[in-house]
XYZ file of N, CA, C and O in Angstrom:
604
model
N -43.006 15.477 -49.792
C -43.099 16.723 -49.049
C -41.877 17.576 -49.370
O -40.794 17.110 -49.724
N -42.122 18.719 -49.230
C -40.732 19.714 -49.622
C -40.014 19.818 -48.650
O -40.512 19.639 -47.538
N -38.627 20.139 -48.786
C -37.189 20.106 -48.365
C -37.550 21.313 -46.761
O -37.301 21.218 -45.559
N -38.257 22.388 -47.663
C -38.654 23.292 -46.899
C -39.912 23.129 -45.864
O -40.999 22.728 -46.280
N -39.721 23.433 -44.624
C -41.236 23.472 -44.109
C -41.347 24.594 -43.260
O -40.349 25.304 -43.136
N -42.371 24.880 -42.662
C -42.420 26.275 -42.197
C -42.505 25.663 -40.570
O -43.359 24.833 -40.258
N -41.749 26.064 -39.840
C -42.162 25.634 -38.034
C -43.465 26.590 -37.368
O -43.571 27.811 -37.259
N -44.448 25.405 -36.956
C -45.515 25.827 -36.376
C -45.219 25.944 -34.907
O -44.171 25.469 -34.469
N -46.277 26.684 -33.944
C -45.815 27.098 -32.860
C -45.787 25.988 -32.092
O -45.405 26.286 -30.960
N -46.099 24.477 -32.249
C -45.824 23.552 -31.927
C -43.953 23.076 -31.699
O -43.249 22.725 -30.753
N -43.766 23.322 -33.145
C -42.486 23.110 -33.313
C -41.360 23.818 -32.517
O -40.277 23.315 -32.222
N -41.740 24.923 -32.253
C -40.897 26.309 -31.770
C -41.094 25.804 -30.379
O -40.033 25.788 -29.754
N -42.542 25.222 -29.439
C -42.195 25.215 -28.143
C -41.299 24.031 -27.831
O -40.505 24.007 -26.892
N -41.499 23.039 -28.713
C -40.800 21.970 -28.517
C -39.008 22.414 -28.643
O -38.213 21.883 -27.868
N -38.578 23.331 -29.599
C -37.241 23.849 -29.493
C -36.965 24.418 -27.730
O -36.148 24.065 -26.879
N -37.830 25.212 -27.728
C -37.689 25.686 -26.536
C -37.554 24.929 -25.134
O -36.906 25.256 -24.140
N -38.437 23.717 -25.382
C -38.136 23.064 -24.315
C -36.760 22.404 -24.391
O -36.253 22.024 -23.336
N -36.354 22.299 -25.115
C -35.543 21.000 -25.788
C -33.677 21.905 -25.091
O -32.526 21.506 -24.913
N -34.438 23.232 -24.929
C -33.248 24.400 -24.797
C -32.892 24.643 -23.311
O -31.920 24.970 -22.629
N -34.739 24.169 -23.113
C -34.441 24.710 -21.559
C -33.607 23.459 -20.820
O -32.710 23.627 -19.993
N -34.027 22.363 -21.228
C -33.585 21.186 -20.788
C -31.911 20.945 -20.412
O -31.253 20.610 -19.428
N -31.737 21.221 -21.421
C -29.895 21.664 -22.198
C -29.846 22.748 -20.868
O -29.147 22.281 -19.968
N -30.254 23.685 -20.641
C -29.739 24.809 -19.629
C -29.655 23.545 -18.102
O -28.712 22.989 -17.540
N -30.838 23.529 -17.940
C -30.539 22.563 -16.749
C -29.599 21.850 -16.402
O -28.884 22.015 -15.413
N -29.514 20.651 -17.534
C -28.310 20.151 -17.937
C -27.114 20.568 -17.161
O -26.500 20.228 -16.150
N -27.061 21.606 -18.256
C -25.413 22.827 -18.073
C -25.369 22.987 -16.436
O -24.355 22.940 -15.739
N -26.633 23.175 -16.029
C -26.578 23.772 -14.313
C -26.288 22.421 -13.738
O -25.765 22.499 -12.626
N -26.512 20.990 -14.255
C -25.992 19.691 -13.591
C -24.607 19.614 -13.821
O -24.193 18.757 -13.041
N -23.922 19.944 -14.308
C -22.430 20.060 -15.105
C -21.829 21.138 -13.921
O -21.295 20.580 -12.963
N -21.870 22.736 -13.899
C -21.523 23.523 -13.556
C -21.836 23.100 -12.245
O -20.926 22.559 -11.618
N -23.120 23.260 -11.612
C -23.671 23.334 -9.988
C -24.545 22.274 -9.818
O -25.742 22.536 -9.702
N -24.108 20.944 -9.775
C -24.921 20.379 -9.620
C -25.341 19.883 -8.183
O -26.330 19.204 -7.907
N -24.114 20.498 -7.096
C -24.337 19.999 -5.882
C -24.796 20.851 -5.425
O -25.094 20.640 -4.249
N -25.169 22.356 -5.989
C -25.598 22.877 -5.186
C -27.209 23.141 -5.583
O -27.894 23.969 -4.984
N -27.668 22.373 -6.602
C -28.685 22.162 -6.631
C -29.316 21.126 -5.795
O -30.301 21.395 -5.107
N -28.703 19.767 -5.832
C -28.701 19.040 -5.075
C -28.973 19.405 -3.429
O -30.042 19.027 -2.950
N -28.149 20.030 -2.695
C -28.512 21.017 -1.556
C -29.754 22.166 -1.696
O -30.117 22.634 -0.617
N -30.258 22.535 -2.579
C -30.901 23.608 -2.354
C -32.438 23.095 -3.317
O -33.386 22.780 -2.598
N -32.606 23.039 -4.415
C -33.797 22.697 -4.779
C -34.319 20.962 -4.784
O -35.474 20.542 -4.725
N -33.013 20.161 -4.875
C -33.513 18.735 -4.975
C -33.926 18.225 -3.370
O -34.593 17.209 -3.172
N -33.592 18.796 -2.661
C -33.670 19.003 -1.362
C -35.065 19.382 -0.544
O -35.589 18.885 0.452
N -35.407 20.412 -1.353
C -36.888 20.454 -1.155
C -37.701 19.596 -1.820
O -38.802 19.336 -1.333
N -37.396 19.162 -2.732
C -38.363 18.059 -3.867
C -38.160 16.792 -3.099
O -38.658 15.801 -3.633
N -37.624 16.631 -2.120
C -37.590 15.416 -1.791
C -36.503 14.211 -2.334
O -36.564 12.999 -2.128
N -35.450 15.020 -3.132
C -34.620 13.769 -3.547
C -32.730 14.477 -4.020
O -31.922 14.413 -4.946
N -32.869 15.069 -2.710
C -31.437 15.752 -2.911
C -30.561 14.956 -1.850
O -30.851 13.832 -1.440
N -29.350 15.758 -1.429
C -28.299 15.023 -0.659
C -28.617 14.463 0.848
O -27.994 13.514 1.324
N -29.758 15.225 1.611
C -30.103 15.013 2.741
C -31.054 13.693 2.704
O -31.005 12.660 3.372
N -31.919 14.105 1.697
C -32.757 12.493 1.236
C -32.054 11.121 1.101
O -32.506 10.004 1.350
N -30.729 11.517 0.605
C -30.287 10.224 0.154
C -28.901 9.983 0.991
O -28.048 9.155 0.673
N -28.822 11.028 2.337
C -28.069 10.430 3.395
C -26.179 10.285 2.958
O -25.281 9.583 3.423
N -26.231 11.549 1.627
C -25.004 11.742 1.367
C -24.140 12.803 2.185
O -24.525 13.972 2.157
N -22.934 12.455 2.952
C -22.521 13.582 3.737
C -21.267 13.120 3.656
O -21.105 11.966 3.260
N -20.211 13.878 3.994
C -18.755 13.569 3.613
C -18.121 13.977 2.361
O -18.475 13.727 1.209
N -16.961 14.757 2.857
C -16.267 15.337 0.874
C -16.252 14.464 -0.096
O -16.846 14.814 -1.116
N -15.511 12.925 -0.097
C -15.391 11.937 -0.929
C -16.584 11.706 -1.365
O -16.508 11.852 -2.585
N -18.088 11.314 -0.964
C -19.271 10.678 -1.185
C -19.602 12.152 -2.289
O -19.863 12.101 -3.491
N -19.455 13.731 -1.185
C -20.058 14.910 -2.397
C -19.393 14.873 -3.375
O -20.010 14.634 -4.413
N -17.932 15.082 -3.474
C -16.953 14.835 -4.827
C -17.480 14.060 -5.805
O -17.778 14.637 -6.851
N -17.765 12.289 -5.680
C -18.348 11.851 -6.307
C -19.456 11.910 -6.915
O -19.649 11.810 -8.127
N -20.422 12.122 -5.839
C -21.800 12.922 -6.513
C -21.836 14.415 -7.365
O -22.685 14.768 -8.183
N -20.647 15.156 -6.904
C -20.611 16.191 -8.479
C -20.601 15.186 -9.463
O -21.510 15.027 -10.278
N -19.333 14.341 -9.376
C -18.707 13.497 -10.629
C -20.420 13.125 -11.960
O -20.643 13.353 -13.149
N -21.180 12.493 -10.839
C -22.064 11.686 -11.287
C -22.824 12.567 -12.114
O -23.140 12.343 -13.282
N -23.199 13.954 -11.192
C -23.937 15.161 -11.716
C -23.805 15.962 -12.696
O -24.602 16.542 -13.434
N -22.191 15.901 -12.570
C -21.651 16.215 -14.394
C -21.555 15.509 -15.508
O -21.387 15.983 -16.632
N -21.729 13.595 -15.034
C -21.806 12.933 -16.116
C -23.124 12.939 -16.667
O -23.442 12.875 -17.854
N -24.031 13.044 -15.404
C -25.784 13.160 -16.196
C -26.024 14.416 -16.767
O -26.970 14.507 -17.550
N -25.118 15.719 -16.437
C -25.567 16.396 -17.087
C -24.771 16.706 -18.899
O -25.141 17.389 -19.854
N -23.746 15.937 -18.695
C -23.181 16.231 -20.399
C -24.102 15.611 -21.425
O -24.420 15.971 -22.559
N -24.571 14.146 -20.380
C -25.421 13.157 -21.355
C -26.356 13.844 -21.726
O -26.567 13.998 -22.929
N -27.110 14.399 -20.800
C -28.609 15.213 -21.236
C -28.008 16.408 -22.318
O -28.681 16.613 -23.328
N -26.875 17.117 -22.134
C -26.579 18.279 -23.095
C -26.531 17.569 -24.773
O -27.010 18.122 -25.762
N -25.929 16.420 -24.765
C -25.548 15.203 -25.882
C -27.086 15.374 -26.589
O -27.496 16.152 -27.449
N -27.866 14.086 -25.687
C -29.209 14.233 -26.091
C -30.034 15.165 -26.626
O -30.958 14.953 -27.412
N -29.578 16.493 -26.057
C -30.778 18.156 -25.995
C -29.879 18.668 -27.713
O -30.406 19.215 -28.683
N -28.467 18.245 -27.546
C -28.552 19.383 -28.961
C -28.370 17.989 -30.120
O -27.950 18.153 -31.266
N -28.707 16.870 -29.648
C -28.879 15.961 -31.218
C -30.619 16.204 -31.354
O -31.226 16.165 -32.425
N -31.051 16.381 -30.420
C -32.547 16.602 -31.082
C -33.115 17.701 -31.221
O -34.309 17.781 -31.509
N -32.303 18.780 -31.026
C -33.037 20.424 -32.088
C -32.474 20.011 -33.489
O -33.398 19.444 -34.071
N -31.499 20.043 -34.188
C -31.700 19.355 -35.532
C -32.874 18.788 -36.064
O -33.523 19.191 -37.029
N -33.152 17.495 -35.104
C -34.083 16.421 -35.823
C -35.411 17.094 -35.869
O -36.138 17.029 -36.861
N -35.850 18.024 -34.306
C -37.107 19.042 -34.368
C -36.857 19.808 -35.778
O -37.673 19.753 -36.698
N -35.870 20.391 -35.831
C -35.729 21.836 -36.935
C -35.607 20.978 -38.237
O -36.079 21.570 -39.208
N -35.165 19.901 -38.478
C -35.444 18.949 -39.863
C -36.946 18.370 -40.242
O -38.080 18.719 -40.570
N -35.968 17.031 -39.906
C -37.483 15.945 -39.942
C -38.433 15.896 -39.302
O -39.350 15.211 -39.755
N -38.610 16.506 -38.142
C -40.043 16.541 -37.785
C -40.500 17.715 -38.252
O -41.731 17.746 -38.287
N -39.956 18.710 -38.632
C -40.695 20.487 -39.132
C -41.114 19.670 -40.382
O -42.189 20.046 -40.848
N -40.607 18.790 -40.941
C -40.965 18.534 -42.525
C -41.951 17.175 -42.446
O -42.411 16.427 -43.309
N -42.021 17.215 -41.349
C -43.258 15.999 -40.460
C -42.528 14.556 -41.094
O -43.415 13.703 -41.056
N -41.794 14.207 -41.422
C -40.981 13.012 -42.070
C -41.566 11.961 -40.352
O -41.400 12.508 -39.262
N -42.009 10.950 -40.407
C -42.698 10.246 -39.228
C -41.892 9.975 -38.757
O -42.011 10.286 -37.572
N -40.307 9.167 -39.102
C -39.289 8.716 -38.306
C -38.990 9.263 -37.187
O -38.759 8.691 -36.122
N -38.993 10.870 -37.514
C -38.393 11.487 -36.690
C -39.412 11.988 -35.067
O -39.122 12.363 -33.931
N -40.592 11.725 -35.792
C -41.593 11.872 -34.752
C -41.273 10.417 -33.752
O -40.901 10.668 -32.606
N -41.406 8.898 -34.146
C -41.263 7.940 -33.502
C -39.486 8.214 -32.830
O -39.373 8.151 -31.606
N -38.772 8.374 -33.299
C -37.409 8.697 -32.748
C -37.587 9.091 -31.445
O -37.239 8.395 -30.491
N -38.312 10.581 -31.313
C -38.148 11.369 -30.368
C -38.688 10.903 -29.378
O -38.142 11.002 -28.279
N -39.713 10.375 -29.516
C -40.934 9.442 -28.769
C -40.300 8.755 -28.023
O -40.164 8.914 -26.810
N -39.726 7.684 -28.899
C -38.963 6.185 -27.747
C -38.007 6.728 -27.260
O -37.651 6.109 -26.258
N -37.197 7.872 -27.531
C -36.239 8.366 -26.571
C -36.643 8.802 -25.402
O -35.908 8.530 -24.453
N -37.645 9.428 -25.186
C -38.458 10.077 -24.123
C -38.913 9.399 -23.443
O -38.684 9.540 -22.242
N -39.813 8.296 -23.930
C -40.791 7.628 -23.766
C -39.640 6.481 -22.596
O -39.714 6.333 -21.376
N -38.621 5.823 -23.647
C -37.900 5.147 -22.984
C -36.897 5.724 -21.153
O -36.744 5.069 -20.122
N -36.389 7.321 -21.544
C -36.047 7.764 -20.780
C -37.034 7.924 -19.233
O -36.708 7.658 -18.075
N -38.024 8.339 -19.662
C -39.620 8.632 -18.559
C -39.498 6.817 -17.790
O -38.848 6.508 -16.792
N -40.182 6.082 -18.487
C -39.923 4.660 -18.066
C -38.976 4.551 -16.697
O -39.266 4.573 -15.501
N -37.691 4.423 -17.426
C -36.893 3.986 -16.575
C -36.349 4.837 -15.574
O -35.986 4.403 -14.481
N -36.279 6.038 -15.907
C -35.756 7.199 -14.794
C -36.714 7.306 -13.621
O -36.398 7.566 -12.460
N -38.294 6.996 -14.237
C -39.430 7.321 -13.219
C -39.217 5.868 -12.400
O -38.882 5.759 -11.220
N -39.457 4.962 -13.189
C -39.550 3.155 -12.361
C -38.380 2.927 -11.559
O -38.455 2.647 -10.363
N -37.034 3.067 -12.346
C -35.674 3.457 -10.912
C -36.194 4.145 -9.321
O -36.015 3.642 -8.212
N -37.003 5.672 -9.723
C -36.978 6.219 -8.628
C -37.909 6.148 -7.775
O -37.757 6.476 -6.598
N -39.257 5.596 -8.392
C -39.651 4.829 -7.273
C -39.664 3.637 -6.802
O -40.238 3.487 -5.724
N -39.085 2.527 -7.415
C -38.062 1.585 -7.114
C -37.517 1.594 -5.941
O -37.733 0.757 -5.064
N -36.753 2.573 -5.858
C -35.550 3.154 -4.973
C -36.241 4.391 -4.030
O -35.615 5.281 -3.454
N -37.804 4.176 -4.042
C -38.053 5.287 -2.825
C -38.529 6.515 -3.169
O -39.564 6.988 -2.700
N -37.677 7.173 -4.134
C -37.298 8.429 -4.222
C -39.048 9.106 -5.413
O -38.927 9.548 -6.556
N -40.099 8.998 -4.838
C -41.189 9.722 -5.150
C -41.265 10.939 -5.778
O -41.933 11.137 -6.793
N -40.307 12.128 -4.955
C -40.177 13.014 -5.412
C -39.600 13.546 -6.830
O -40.119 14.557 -7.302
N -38.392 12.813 -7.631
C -37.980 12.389 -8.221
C -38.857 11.995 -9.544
O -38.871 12.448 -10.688
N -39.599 10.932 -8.873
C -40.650 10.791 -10.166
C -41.895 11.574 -10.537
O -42.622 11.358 -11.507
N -42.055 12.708 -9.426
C -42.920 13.497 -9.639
C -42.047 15.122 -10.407
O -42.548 16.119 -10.927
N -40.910 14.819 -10.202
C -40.202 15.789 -10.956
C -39.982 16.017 -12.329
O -39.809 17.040 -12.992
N -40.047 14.420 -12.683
C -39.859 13.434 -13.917
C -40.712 14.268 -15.180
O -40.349 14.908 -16.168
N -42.622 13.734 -14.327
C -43.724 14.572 -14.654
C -43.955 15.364 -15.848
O -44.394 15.193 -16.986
N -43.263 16.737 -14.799
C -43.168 18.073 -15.433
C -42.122 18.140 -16.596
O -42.055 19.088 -17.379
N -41.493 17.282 -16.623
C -40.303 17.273 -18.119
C -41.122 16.628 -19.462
O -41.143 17.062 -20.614
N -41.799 15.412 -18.877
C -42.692 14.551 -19.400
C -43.726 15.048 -19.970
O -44.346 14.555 -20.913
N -43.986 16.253 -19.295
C -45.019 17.066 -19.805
C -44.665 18.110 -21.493
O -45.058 18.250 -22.652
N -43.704 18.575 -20.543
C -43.355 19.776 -21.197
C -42.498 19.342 -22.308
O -42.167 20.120 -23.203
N -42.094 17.981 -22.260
C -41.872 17.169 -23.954
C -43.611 16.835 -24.382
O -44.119 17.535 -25.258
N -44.137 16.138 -23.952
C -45.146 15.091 -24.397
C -46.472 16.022 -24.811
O -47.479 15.408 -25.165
N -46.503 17.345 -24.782
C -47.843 18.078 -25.320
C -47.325 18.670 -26.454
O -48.336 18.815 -27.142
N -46.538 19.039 -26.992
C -45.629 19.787 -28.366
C -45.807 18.144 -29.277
O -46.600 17.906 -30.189
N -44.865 17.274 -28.708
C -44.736 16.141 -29.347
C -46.057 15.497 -29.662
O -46.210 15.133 -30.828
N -47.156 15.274 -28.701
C -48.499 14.728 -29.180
C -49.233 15.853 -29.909
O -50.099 15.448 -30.684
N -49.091 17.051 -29.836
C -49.469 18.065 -31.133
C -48.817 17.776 -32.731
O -49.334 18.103 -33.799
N -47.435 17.011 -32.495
C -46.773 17.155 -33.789
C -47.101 15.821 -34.190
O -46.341 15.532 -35.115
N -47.969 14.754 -33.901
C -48.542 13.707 -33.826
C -48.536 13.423 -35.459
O -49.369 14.114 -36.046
N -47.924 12.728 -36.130
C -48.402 12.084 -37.210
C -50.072 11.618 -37.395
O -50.841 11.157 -36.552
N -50.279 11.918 -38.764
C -51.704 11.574 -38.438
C -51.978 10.267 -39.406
O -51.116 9.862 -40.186
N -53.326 9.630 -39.265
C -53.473 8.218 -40.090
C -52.517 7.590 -40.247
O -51.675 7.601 -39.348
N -52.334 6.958 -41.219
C -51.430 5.977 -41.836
C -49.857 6.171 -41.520
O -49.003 5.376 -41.128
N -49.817 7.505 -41.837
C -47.767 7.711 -41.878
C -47.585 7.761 -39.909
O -46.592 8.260 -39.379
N -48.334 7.365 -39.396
C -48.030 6.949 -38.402
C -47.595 5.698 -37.645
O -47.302 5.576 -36.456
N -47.632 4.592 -38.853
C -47.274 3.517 -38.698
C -45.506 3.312 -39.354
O -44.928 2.226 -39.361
N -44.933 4.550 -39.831
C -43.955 4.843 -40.713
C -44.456 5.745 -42.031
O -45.532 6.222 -42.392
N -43.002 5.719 -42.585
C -43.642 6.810 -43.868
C -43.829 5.315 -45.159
O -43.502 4.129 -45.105
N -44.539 6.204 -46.252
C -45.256 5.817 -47.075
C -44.307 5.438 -48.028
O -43.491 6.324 -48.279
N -44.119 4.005 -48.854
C -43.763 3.695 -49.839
C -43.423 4.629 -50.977
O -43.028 4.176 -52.051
């Protein structure tokens, strides 16, 4: 396949999500408690849900909120590359890559939170799950090079 490939509108929403994600992120980094107070709150899995009150307990929970959100920023800009490379040039690796990252992330973030109660949480999960998993099952390897690429 050539070096070059052209991005289909598949490819482009998947950037986009991949961007919006990264923004969120940034808003877990910057404000994450006051998301926590104000929208996780209504979803059912913010500070009142989880019976956090006191400066030391919120302090920490920024702490936590900025560490999940650098990780997700980490994650969001190593995989616009791999979208804007190897998967625009459909190379399969990069399709299975993205997959078990997701795939693995959905798993355990969703099974933790209802594990631990927190329903809302895994119905939040969902809509991320989504808005990766319809771009990505469009960019679907097809037949064979779906088992890996070809000799």
């Amino acid at each position: 396949m050539s070096t070059e490939a052209r991005a289909t509108v598949w490819d482009t929403i998947l950037v986009v999500v991949i961007v919006a994600v990264g923004v969120y992120a940034l808003g877990l980094v910057l404000a994450g408690l006051v998301l926590a107070e104000t929208v996780f709150d209504q979803m059912g899995f913010g500070l009142d849900d989880g019976g956090i009150s006191g400066d030391t307990a919120r302090g920490y929970l920024r702490l936590v909120f900025g560490i999940l959100g650098a990780v997700i920023i980490g994650w969001m800009a190593t995989l616009v590359p791999v979208v804007r490379g190897p998967l625009r040039r459909r190379e399969p690796w990069a399709w299975w890559a993205i997959v078990a990252a997701a795939s693995m992330w959905f798993v355990l973030d969703t099974g933790l939170s209802l594990a631990l109660g927190f329903v809302g949480h895994a119905v939040f999960n969902l809509g991320f799950a989504a808005a990766l998993g319809v771009p990505l099952a469009a960019l679907r390897p097809p037949g064979p090079e779906l088992r890996g690429s070809r000799p």
